[in-house]
C-alpha cells in the first residue's frame, strides 16, 4: 500500500524540463539508397564500406531485371557500390573462394560482407555528410575499369518533382564493352563482359598515377582513359580526372540504377524512378 501511495503522488516531468535536465536530443535520420536493375539480365549489386563504417545489406544481393531494393545507411556512411554480372553461387566452382561472378566478384560470395570487388567494375563512390550545408558527395569511377553503366541521382522530397540536374550523374553515351580496345577486354563465351582500365591491365606508374606520376601535374589522361571519357563523360576516367566532378548534394534518398537506359542504346536517359 505504501508503494501505491507513493506512485499515486507521481506526476510526470514536463517535456521542457526533461530536455533541460538531459540536454539537447539529436534526432539522427538515416539515408536510403534505392538500388534499381534496369538491365535485361540479373545483376548482383554489392557494397563495401570504407574503414570504420558498417556493411550495408550484408554486402550484396540479387536483383532480377526490373527489381529494386531499398538499402538503409547511417547519415555519415562512406563506401562504394558496384554491380556483379554472370554469377553462379550454386556451382561447386565457388569452393575455396573461387570466383562465382564473371565481373565484380568478391571471393565467390553472394554477401560480400565488406570485401571489395575484383576489377574491372564500375564503382559508385559515396561520402555522406549529416550536415546539409556541406552536402554529401558521390561519383562514378572507371579508375578500376568498366562492367556496367550506372546512373546516380537524388530523389526529390516532393513527389512528382524533377530531379535536380546538378545532382544527377547520368549513364553512358556508348556501351564501353563495345568500344573497348582488345588489350583491355575481359571476355567470356566469346563476348566482352568488361573493360579493364590501363592501370589494371598494365600496372605501370604512369597509368596508375603513382610514384613519379602521383600528382595531378604528372598524371595525365591516356589514349585508354579517353575511350572511357568519350563513352561516359560524367564518369571519372583516371585518378586525377578533373573533367568529371563529383556531385555534392544532400538527400534522404539516393537512386542507383544499373543500365539506366535500354541495354545497348546509343544515348542514355536518366530514369526518374
CSV table of C-alpha atoms in Angstrom, one decimal:
chain,number,residue,atom,x,y,z
A,1,UNK,CA,0.0,0.0,0.0
A,2,UNK,CA,2.9,2.3,0.7
A,3,UNK,CA,4.2,1.8,-2.8
A,4,UNK,CA,0.8,2.6,-4.2
A,5,UNK,CA,0.6,5.8,-2.2
A,6,UNK,CA,4.0,6.8,-3.5
A,7,UNK,CA,3.0,6.2,-7.1
A,8,UNK,CA,-0.3,7.9,-6.7
A,9,UNK,CA,1.6,11.1,-5.9
A,10,UNK,CA,3.9,10.8,-9.0
A,11,UNK,CA,3.5,13.4,-11.7
A,12,UNK,CA,5.5,13.1,-15.0
A,13,UNK,CA,8.0,15.9,-15.6
A,14,UNK,CA,7.1,18.3,-18.3
A,15,UNK,CA,8.9,17.7,-21.6
A,16,UNK,CA,10.7,21.1,-21.5
A,17,UNK,CA,12.1,20.3,-18.0
A,18,UNK,CA,13.3,16.8,-19.2
A,19,UNK,CA,15.1,18.4,-22.2
A,20,UNK,CA,16.7,21.0,-19.8
A,21,UNK,CA,17.9,18.2,-17.5
A,22,UNK,CA,19.1,15.8,-20.1
A,23,UNK,CA,20.5,18.2,-22.6
A,24,UNK,CA,19.7,18.6,-26.3
A,25,UNK,CA,18.5,15.4,-28.1
A,26,UNK,CA,19.8,14.9,-31.7
A,27,UNK,CA,17.3,13.2,-34.0
A,28,UNK,CA,19.6,11.3,-36.3
A,29,UNK,CA,17.9,10.3,-39.6
A,30,UNK,CA,19.4,7.7,-41.9
A,31,UNK,CA,19.8,7.7,-45.6
A,32,UNK,CA,18.2,5.3,-48.1
A,33,UNK,CA,19.8,4.0,-51.3
A,34,UNK,CA,17.2,2.7,-53.8
A,35,UNK,CA,19.2,0.3,-56.0
A,36,UNK,CA,17.4,-0.5,-59.3
A,37,UNK,CA,18.2,-3.0,-62.0
A,38,UNK,CA,17.0,-1.9,-65.4
A,39,UNK,CA,19.3,-4.4,-67.3
A,40,UNK,CA,17.7,-7.2,-69.2
A,41,UNK,CA,19.7,-9.7,-67.1
A,42,UNK,CA,20.3,-10.3,-63.4
A,43,UNK,CA,22.7,-8.0,-61.5
A,44,UNK,CA,24.1,-8.8,-58.1
A,45,UNK,CA,24.7,-5.3,-56.5
A,46,UNK,CA,27.4,-5.2,-53.8
A,47,UNK,CA,28.5,-2.6,-51.3
A,48,UNK,CA,31.8,-2.3,-49.4
A,49,UNK,CA,32.3,0.3,-46.6
A,50,UNK,CA,35.4,2.4,-46.0
A,51,UNK,CA,37.3,1.7,-42.8
A,52,UNK,CA,35.2,2.4,-39.7
A,53,UNK,CA,31.8,2.2,-41.5
A,54,UNK,CA,29.3,-0.7,-41.3
A,55,UNK,CA,28.5,-3.2,-44.0
A,56,UNK,CA,25.2,-2.4,-45.8
A,57,UNK,CA,22.6,-5.2,-46.7
A,58,UNK,CA,25.1,-7.9,-45.9
A,59,UNK,CA,27.4,-6.5,-48.7
A,60,UNK,CA,25.5,-8.0,-51.6
A,61,UNK,CA,22.2,-9.3,-53.0
A,62,UNK,CA,20.4,-10.3,-56.2
A,63,UNK,CA,18.2,-8.1,-58.4
A,64,UNK,CA,16.4,-9.7,-61.3
A,65,UNK,CA,15.5,-7.5,-64.3
A,66,UNK,CA,13.1,-4.7,-63.2
A,67,UNK,CA,13.6,-5.3,-59.5
A,68,UNK,CA,14.8,-2.8,-56.9
A,69,UNK,CA,15.7,-2.8,-53.3
A,70,UNK,CA,16.0,-0.2,-50.6
A,71,UNK,CA,19.2,-0.2,-48.6
A,72,UNK,CA,19.5,1.8,-45.4
A,73,UNK,CA,22.7,3.6,-44.4
A,74,UNK,CA,23.8,5.8,-41.5
A,75,UNK,CA,23.8,9.5,-42.3
A,76,UNK,CA,27.7,9.6,-42.4
A,77,UNK,CA,28.4,6.4,-44.3
A,78,UNK,CA,31.4,6.2,-46.7
A,79,UNK,CA,31.9,3.4,-49.2
A,80,UNK,CA,31.2,2.1,-52.7
A,81,UNK,CA,28.6,0.2,-54.6
A,82,UNK,CA,29.1,-1.9,-57.8
A,83,UNK,CA,27.2,-4.4,-59.8
A,84,UNK,CA,28.3,-8.0,-60.4
A,85,UNK,CA,27.3,-10.0,-63.5
A,86,UNK,CA,27.3,-13.6,-64.7
A,87,UNK,CA,27.2,-15.0,-61.1
A,88,UNK,CA,26.6,-18.7,-60.1
A,89,UNK,CA,26.7,-19.2,-56.4
A,90,UNK,CA,25.4,-22.8,-56.6
A,91,UNK,CA,28.3,-24.2,-58.6
A,92,UNK,CA,30.9,-26.3,-56.9
A,93,UNK,CA,33.4,-23.9,-58.6
A,94,UNK,CA,32.8,-21.5,-55.8
A,95,UNK,CA,34.7,-23.6,-53.3
A,96,UNK,CA,37.9,-22.3,-51.9
A,97,UNK,CA,37.0,-18.7,-52.7
A,98,UNK,CA,37.0,-19.3,-56.4
A,99,UNK,CA,35.2,-16.6,-58.5
A,100,UNK,CA,31.5,-17.0,-58.7
A,101,UNK,CA,30.9,-14.0,-61.0
A,102,UNK,CA,32.2,-13.0,-64.4
A,103,UNK,CA,32.7,-9.4,-63.2
A,104,UNK,CA,32.9,-7.7,-59.8
A,105,UNK,CA,33.4,-10.9,-57.8
A,106,UNK,CA,34.1,-10.7,-54.1
A,107,UNK,CA,35.7,-14.0,-53.2
A,108,UNK,CA,32.9,-16.2,-54.6
A,109,UNK,CA,30.3,-14.9,-52.0
A,110,UNK,CA,26.8,-13.6,-52.6
A,111,UNK,CA,27.1,-11.4,-49.5
A,112,UNK,CA,30.4,-9.7,-49.8
A,113,UNK,CA,30.4,-8.7,-46.1
A,114,UNK,CA,32.7,-5.7,-46.7
A,115,UNK,CA,35.1,-7.4,-49.2
A,116,UNK,CA,35.8,-5.2,-52.3
A,117,UNK,CA,35.0,-6.5,-55.7
A,118,UNK,CA,37.6,-7.7,-58.2
A,119,UNK,CA,38.3,-5.2,-61.1
A,120,UNK,CA,37.2,-4.3,-63.6
A,121,UNK,CA,33.9,-3.0,-62.3
A,122,UNK,CA,32.1,0.4,-62.5
A,123,UNK,CA,32.2,1.9,-59.0
A,124,UNK,CA,29.8,4.3,-57.3
A,125,UNK,CA,31.8,6.1,-54.6
A,126,UNK,CA,29.8,7.7,-51.8
A,127,UNK,CA,30.8,10.1,-49.0
A,128,UNK,CA,27.7,11.0,-46.9
A,129,UNK,CA,27.6,14.1,-44.6
A,130,UNK,CA,24.9,14.6,-41.9
A,131,UNK,CA,25.4,18.4,-42.2
A,132,UNK,CA,23.1,19.6,-45.0
A,133,UNK,CA,25.2,22.7,-45.6
A,134,UNK,CA,28.2,20.5,-46.6
A,135,UNK,CA,26.3,18.2,-48.8
A,136,UNK,CA,27.1,14.6,-49.5
A,137,UNK,CA,29.4,13.8,-52.4
A,138,UNK,CA,29.3,10.9,-54.8
A,139,UNK,CA,30.8,9.9,-58.2
A,140,UNK,CA,31.0,7.1,-60.7
A,141,UNK,CA,34.5,5.9,-61.3
A,142,UNK,CA,36.1,3.8,-64.1
A,143,UNK,CA,39.6,4.0,-62.5
A,144,UNK,CA,39.4,0.2,-61.9
A,145,UNK,CA,37.6,-0.4,-65.2
A,146,UNK,CA,34.0,-0.8,-66.5
A,147,UNK,CA,31.4,-3.6,-66.5
A,148,UNK,CA,28.0,-1.8,-66.3
A,149,UNK,CA,26.5,1.6,-67.0
A,150,UNK,CA,25.1,3.2,-63.8
A,151,UNK,CA,23.3,6.4,-63.0
A,152,UNK,CA,23.0,8.1,-59.6
A,153,UNK,CA,20.8,10.9,-58.5
A,154,UNK,CA,18.9,12.3,-55.5
A,155,UNK,CA,15.2,11.6,-55.2
A,156,UNK,CA,13.2,14.8,-54.7
A,157,UNK,CA,11.5,15.2,-51.3
A,158,UNK,CA,8.3,16.3,-53.1
A,159,UNK,CA,6.6,13.5,-55.1
A,160,UNK,CA,6.4,14.3,-58.8
A,161,UNK,CA,9.2,16.9,-58.8
A,162,UNK,CA,12.0,16.6,-61.3
A,163,UNK,CA,15.5,15.6,-60.1
A,164,UNK,CA,17.9,18.5,-59.7
A,165,UNK,CA,20.2,18.2,-62.7
A,166,UNK,CA,23.3,19.2,-60.7
A,167,UNK,CA,22.7,16.2,-58.5
A,168,UNK,CA,22.4,13.7,-61.4
A,169,UNK,CA,25.3,11.6,-62.7
A,170,UNK,CA,23.9,10.1,-65.9
A,171,UNK,CA,24.9,6.8,-67.5
A,172,UNK,CA,27.0,6.4,-70.7
A,173,UNK,CA,26.6,7.6,-74.2
A,174,UNK,CA,28.1,4.4,-75.5
A,175,UNK,CA,28.4,0.8,-74.4
A,176,UNK,CA,32.1,0.7,-73.3
A,177,UNK,CA,32.3,-3.0,-73.8
A,178,UNK,CA,31.5,-2.5,-77.5
A,179,UNK,CA,34.4,0.0,-78.0
A,180,UNK,CA,36.9,-1.5,-75.5
A,181,UNK,CA,40.4,-1.9,-77.0
A,182,UNK,CA,41.4,-5.6,-77.4
A,183,UNK,CA,44.2,-5.3,-74.9
A,184,UNK,CA,41.7,-4.2,-72.2
A,185,UNK,CA,38.9,-6.6,-72.9
A,186,UNK,CA,37.6,-9.2,-70.4
A,187,UNK,CA,35.8,-11.9,-72.4
A,188,UNK,CA,33.6,-14.9,-71.6
A,189,UNK,CA,32.0,-17.2,-74.1
A,190,UNK,CA,33.4,-15.0,-77.0
A,191,UNK,CA,31.7,-11.9,-75.6
A,192,UNK,CA,33.3,-8.8,-74.0
A,193,UNK,CA,31.9,-8.6,-70.4
A,194,UNK,CA,34.1,-5.9,-69.0
A,195,UNK,CA,36.8,-3.4,-69.9
A,196,UNK,CA,39.9,-3.0,-67.8
A,197,UNK,CA,41.5,0.3,-67.0
A,198,UNK,CA,45.0,0.8,-68.3
A,199,UNK,CA,46.2,0.7,-64.7
A,200,UNK,CA,44.6,-2.7,-64.1
A,201,UNK,CA,45.8,-4.0,-67.5
A,202,UNK,CA,49.4,-2.9,-67.4
A,203,UNK,CA,50.1,-1.8,-63.8
A,204,UNK,CA,52.6,0.9,-64.6
A,205,UNK,CA,53.1,4.0,-62.5
A,206,UNK,CA,52.2,6.3,-65.4
A,207,UNK,CA,48.8,4.6,-65.9
A,208,UNK,CA,48.2,4.1,-62.1
A,209,UNK,CA,49.2,7.7,-61.2
A,210,UNK,CA,51.7,6.7,-58.5
A,211,UNK,CA,55.4,7.2,-57.9
A,212,UNK,CA,56.8,9.9,-60.1
A,213,UNK,CA,53.3,10.2,-61.6
A,214,UNK,CA,51.5,10.6,-58.3
A,215,UNK,CA,50.3,14.1,-58.7
A,216,UNK,CA,47.7,15.9,-60.8
A,217,UNK,CA,50.5,17.7,-62.7
A,218,UNK,CA,52.4,14.5,-63.6
A,219,UNK,CA,49.4,12.1,-64.1
A,220,UNK,CA,47.6,12.9,-67.3
A,221,UNK,CA,44.9,11.1,-69.2
A,222,UNK,CA,45.9,8.5,-71.8
A,223,UNK,CA,44.5,7.1,-75.1
A,224,UNK,CA,42.8,4.5,-72.9
A,225,UNK,CA,41.2,6.9,-70.4
A,226,UNK,CA,39.9,8.9,-73.4
A,227,UNK,CA,38.0,5.8,-74.5
A,228,UNK,CA,36.2,5.9,-71.2
A,229,UNK,CA,35.8,9.7,-71.3
A,230,UNK,CA,34.3,9.6,-74.8
A,231,UNK,CA,31.8,6.8,-73.8
A,232,UNK,CA,30.9,8.0,-70.3
A,233,UNK,CA,31.7,11.7,-70.0
A,234,UNK,CA,30.2,12.0,-66.5
A,235,UNK,CA,32.4,9.3,-65.0
A,236,UNK,CA,36.0,9.6,-63.6
A,237,UNK,CA,38.2,8.0,-66.3
A,238,UNK,CA,41.6,8.1,-64.3
A,239,UNK,CA,42.6,9.1,-60.8
A,240,UNK,CA,43.2,12.8,-61.4
A,241,UNK,CA,40.4,13.3,-63.9
A,242,UNK,CA,39.1,16.8,-63.3
A,243,UNK,CA,36.7,16.9,-66.2
A,244,UNK,CA,34.1,14.9,-64.3
A,245,UNK,CA,33.5,16.4,-60.9
A,246,UNK,CA,31.7,14.6,-58.1
A,247,UNK,CA,28.1,15.6,-57.4
A,248,UNK,CA,27.6,17.3,-54.0
A,249,UNK,CA,24.0,17.1,-52.9
A,250,UNK,CA,22.2,16.3,-49.6
A,251,UNK,CA,19.2,14.0,-49.7
A,252,UNK,CA,17.4,11.4,-47.7
A,253,UNK,CA,17.1,9.1,-50.7
A,254,UNK,CA,19.7,8.4,-53.4
A,255,UNK,CA,18.8,6.3,-56.5
A,256,UNK,CA,21.5,4.0,-58.0
A,257,UNK,CA,20.3,2.5,-61.3
A,258,UNK,CA,22.2,-0.1,-63.3
A,259,UNK,CA,21.5,0.1,-67.1
A,260,UNK,CA,19.5,3.4,-66.8
A,261,UNK,CA,18.6,3.2,-70.5
A,262,UNK,CA,17.9,0.1,-72.6
A,263,UNK,CA,21.0,-2.1,-72.9
A,264,UNK,CA,23.0,-1.0,-75.9
A,265,UNK,CA,21.2,2.3,-76.6
A,266,UNK,CA,23.3,4.9,-78.2
A,267,UNK,CA,22.0,7.6,-75.9
A,268,UNK,CA,21.4,7.3,-72.2
A,269,UNK,CA,18.4,8.8,-70.3
A,270,UNK,CA,18.1,9.2,-66.6
A,271,UNK,CA,15.0,7.4,-65.3
A,272,UNK,CA,13.1,9.4,-62.7
A,273,UNK,CA,12.2,6.3,-60.6
